[in-house]
Short mmCIF file of C-alpha atoms in Angstrom, two decimals:
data_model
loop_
_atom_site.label_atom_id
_atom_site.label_comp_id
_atom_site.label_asym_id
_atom_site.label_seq_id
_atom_site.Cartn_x
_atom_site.Cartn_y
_atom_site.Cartn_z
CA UNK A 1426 -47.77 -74.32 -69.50
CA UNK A 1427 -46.70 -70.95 -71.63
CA UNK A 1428 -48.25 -68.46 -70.02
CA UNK A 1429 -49.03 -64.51 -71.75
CA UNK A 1430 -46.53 -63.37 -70.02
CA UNK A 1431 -44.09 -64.39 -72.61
CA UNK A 1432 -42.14 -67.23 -70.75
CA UNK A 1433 -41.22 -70.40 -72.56
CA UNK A 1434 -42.76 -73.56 -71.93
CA UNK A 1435 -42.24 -74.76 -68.16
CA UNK A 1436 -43.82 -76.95 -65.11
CA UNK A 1437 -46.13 -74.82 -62.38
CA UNK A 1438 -47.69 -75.89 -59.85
CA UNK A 1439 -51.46 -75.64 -57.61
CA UNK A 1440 -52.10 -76.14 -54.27
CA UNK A 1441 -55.20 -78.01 -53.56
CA UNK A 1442 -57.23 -76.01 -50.50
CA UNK A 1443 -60.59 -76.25 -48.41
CA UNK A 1444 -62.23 -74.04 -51.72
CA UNK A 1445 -60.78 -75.50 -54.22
CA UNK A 1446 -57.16 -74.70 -55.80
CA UNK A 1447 -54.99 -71.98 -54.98
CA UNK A 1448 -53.57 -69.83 -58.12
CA UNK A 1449 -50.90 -71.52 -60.68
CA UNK A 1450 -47.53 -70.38 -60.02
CA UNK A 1451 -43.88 -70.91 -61.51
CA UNK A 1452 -41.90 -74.15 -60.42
CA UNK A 1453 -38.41 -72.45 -60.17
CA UNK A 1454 -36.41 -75.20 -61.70
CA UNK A 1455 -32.22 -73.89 -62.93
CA UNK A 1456 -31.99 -73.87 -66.11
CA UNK A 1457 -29.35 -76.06 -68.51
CA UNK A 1458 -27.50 -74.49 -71.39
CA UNK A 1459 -29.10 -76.53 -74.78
CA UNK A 1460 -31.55 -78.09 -72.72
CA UNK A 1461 -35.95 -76.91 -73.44
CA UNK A 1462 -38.97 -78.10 -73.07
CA UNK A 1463 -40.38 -79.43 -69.08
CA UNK A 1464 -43.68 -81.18 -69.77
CA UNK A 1465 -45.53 -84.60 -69.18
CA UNK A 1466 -44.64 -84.15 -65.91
CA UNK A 1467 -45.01 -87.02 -62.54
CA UNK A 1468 -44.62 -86.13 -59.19
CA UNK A 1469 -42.61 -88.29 -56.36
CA UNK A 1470 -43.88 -88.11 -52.88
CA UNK A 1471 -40.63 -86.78 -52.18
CA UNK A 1472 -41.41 -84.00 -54.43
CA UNK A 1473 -38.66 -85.10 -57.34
CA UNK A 1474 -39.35 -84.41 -60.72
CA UNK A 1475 -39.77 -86.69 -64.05
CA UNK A 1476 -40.53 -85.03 -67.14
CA UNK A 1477 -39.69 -84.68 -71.07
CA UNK A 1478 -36.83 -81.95 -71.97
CA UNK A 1479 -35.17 -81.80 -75.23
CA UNK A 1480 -31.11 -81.10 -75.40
CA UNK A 1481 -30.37 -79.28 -78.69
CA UNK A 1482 -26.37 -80.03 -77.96
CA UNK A 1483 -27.48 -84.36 -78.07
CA UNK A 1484 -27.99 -86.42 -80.73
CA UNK A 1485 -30.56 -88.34 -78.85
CA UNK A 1486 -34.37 -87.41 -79.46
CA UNK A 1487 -36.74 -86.05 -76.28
CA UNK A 1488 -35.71 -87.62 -73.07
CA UNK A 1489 -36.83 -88.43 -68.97
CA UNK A 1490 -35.12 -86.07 -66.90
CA UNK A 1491 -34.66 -86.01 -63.05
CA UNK A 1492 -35.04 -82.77 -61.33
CA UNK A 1493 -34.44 -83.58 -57.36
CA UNK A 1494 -35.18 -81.28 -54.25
CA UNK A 1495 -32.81 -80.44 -51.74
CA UNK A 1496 -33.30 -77.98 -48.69
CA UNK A 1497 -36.60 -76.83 -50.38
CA UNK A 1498 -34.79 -76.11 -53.87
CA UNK A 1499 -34.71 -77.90 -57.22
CA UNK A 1500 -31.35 -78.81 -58.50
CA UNK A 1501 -30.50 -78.31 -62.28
CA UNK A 1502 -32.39 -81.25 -64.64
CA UNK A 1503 -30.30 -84.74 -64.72
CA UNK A 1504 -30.99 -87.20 -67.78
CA UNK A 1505 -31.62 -90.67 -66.62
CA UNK A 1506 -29.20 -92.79 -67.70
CA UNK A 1507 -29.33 -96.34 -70.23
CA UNK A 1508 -31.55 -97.78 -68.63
CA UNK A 1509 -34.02 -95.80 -68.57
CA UNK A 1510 -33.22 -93.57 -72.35
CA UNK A 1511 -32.17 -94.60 -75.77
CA UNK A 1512 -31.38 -92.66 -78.92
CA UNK A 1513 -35.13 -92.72 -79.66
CA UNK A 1514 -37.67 -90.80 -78.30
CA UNK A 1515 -38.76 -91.32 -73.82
CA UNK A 1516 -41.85 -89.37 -73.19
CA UNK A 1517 -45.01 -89.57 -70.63
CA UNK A 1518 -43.00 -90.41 -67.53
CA UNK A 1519 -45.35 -91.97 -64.69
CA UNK A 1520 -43.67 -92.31 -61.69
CA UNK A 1521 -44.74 -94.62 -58.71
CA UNK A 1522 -45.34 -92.20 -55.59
CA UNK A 1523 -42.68 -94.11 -53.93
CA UNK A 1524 -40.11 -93.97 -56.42
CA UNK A 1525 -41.06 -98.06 -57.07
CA UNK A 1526 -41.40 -98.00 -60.76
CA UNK A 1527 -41.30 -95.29 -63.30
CA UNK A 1528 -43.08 -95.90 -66.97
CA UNK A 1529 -42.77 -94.48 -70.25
CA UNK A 1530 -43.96 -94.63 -73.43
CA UNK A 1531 -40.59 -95.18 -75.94
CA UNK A 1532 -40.30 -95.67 -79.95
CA UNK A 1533 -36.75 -97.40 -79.55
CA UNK A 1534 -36.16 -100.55 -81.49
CA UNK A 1535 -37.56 -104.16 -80.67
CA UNK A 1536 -41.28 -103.14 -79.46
CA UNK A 1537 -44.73 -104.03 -81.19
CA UNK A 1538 -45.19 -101.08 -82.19
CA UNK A 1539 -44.52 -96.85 -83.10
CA UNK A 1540 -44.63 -95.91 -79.69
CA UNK A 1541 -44.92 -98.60 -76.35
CA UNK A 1542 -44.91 -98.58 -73.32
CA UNK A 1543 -42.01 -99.62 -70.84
CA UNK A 1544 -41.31 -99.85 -67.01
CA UNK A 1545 -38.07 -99.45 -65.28
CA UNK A 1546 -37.84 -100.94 -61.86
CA UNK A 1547 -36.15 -99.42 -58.63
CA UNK A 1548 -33.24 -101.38 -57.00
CA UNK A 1549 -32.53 -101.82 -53.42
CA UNK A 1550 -29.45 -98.69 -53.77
CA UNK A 1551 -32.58 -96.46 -55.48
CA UNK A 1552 -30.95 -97.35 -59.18
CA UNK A 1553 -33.44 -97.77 -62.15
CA UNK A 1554 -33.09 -101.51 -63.51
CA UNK A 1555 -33.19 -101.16 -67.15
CA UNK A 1556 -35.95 -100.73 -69.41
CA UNK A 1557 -38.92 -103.74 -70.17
CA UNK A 1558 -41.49 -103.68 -72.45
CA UNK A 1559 -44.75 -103.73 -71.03
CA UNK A 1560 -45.73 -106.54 -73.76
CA UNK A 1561 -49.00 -107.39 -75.83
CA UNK A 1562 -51.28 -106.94 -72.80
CA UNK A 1563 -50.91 -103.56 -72.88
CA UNK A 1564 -48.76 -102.31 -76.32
CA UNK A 1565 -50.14 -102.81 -80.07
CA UNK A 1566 -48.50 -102.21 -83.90
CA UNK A 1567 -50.12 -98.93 -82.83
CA UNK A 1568 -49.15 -95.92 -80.60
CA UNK A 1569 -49.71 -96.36 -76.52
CA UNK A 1570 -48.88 -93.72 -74.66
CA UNK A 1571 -50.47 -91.10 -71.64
CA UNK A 1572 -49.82 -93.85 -68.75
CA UNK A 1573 -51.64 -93.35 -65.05
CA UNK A 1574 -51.86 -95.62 -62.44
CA UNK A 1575 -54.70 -94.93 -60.27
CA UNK A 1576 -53.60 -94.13 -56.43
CA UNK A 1577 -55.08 -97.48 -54.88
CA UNK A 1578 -52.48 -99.56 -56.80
CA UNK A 1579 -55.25 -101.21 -58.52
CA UNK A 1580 -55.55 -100.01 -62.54
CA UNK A 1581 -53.69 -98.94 -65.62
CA UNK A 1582 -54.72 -96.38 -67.25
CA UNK A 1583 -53.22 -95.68 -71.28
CA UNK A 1584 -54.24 -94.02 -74.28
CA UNK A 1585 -53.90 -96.30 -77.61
CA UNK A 1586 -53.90 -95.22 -81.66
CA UNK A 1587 -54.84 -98.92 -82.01
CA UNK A 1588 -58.21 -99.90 -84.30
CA UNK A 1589 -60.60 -99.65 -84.70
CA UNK A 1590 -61.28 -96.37 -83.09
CA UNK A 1591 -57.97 -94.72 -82.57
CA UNK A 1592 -56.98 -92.66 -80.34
CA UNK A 1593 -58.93 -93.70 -76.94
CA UNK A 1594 -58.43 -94.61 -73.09
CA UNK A 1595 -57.88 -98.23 -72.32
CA UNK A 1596 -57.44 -99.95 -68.86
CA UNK A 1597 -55.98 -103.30 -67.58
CA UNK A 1598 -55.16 -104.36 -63.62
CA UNK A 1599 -52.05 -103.30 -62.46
CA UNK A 1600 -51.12 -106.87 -61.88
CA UNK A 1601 -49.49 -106.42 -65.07
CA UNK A 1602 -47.30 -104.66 -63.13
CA UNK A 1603 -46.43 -107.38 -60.46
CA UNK A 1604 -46.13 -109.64 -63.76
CA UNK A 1605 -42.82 -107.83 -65.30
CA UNK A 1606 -41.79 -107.20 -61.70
CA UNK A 1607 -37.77 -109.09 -60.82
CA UNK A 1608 -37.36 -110.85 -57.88
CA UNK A 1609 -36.76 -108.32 -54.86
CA UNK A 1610 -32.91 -110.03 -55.25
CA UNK A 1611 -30.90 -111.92 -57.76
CA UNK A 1612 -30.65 -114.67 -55.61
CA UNK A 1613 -33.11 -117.73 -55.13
CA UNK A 1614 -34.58 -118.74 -51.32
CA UNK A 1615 -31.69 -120.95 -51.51
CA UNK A 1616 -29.00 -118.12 -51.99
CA UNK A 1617 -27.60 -118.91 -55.16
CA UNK A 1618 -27.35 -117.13 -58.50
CA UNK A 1619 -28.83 -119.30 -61.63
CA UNK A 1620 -26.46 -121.34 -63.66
CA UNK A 1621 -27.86 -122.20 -66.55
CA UNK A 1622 -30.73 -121.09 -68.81
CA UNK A 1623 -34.12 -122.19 -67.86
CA UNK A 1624 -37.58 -121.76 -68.42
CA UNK A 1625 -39.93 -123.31 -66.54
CA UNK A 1626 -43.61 -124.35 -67.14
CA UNK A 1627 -46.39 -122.00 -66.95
CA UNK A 1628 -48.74 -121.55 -63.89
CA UNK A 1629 -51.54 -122.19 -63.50
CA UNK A 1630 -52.44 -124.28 -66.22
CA UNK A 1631 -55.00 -124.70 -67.45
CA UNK A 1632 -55.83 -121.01 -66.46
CA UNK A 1633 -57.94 -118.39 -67.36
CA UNK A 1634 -57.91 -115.40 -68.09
CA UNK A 1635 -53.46 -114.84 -67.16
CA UNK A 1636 -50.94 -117.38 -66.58
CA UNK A 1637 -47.11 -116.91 -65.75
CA UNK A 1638 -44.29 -117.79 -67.29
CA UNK A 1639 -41.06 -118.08 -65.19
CA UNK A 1640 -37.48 -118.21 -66.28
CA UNK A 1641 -33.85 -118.03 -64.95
CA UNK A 1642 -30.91 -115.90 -66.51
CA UNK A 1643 -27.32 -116.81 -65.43
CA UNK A 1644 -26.08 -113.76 -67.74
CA UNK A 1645 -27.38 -110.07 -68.29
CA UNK A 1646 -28.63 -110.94 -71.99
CA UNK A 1647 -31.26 -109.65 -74.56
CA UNK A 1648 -34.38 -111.51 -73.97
CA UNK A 1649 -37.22 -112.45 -76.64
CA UNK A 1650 -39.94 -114.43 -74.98
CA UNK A 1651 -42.86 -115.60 -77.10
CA UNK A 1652 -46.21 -118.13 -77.24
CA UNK A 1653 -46.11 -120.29 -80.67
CA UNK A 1654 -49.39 -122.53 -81.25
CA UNK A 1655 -48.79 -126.18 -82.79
CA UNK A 1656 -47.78 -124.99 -86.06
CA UNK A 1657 -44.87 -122.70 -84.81
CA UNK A 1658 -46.63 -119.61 -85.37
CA UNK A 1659 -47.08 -116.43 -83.39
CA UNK A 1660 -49.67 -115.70 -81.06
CA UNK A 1661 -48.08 -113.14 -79.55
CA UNK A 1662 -44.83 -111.71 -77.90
CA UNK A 1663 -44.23 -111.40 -74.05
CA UNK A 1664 -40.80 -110.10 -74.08
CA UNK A 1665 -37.91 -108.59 -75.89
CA UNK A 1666 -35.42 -106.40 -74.07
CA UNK A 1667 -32.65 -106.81 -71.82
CA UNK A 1668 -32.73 -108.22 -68.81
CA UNK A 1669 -30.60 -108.66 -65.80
CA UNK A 1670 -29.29 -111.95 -64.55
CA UNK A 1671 -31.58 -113.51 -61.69
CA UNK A 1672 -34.73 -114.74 -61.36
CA UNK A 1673 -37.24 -113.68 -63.54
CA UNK A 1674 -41.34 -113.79 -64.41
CA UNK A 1675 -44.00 -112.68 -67.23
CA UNK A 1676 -47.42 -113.22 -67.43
CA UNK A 1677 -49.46 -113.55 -70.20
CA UNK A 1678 -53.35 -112.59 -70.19
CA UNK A 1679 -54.40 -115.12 -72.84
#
């Protein structure tokens, strides 16, 4: 908000009560030399911060920043790293109350379109896995942005530029989720680490209306996954980012 008062732009907070809400007041966040901005803002259930700042002193665009509390206080604003930014533009975090998953609409290279949306996974140490593309069930050759998953766990909520009645609300089931979601480890039920390349076949099939599509990495590598019809052309495009060596599945809602 920017208040009357004359302050720059920064995050307040209400408290919900048994009338309603109490008054807004200042989140006292420290501020960073370079660094403005402090809006599109997602909550933890630990009370940590994820929002947009700008840093004048970077040649990156607008990034996510972390902003944790410690003994009731919020620490200085901490850019996520790689995995989560790029030199383009991270906006609209939406972070999982648990700290499970934290998505973002991005314009960096290799989407489908302007602006799409991505999800980061947590690891077991609390480290964001990097970045994935969210793919052609939810992002267009349009803009997606304004992500929300409803508190049950059970839909998607995103605004889309795509036609032919721009700017709107769209939903899906956040089993899309679950779908771009690694393996809880690297390793197999056997133990071991893949060796090879593979993919395997898609399940079920037939199906109706999503199938998945699972696939081994032996290597961190750039990944582009896509469905071809008989004649070699595109249907449509189901992955391409990096991805980390393991285990690996993406579904496609044909």
């Amino acid at each position: 908000s920017r208040r009357p008062d004359g302050l720059a732009y920064g995050v307040w907070s209400a408290t919900r009560t048994q009338s309603g809400w109490s008054a807004p007041a200042p989140v006292s966040i420290p501020s960073v030399t370079n660094l403005s901005g402090g809006w599109e803002v997602s909550v933890a259930r630990d009370e940590t911060l994820y929002l947009r700042m700008d840093d004048a002193s970077s040649n990156t665009e607008t990034d996510i920043y972390e902003v944790k509390k410690v003994n009731g206080a919020y620490l200085a604003p901490v850019r996520l790293d790689n995995n989560v930014n790029s030199p383009q533009s991270e906006i609209g975090p939406f972070v999982d109350p648990d700290g499970d998953y934290l998505i973002f609409n991005s314009s960096r290279p290799g989407g489908l379109g302007g602006m799409d949306l991505y999800i980061c996974f947590s690891d077991q140490n609390g480290s964001w896995l990097p970045a994935v593309n969210m793919g052609s069930a939810i992002n267009s050759s349009s803009d997606e942005g304004g992500v929300f998953v409803t508190s049950d766990g059970s839909y998607l909520f995103f605004l889309s530029d795509r036609p032919p009645h721009g700017r709107n609300p769209y939903w899906i089931s956040a089993s899309v989720i679950d779908n771009l979601r690694p393996l809880a480890t690297d390793e197999s039920s056997s133990g071991e680490l893949p060796k090879v390349i593979r993919l395997a076949g898609n399940y079920p099939n037939p199906f109706n209306p999503t199938t998945t599509i699972a696939f081994e990495l032996p290597v961190t590598t750039a990944v582009q996954l896509g469905v071809y019809d008989l004649l070699g052309r595109e249907i449509t495009q189901l992955a391409h980012t990096q991805m980390n060596r393991g285990f690996h599945t993406v579904g496609w809602y044909g």
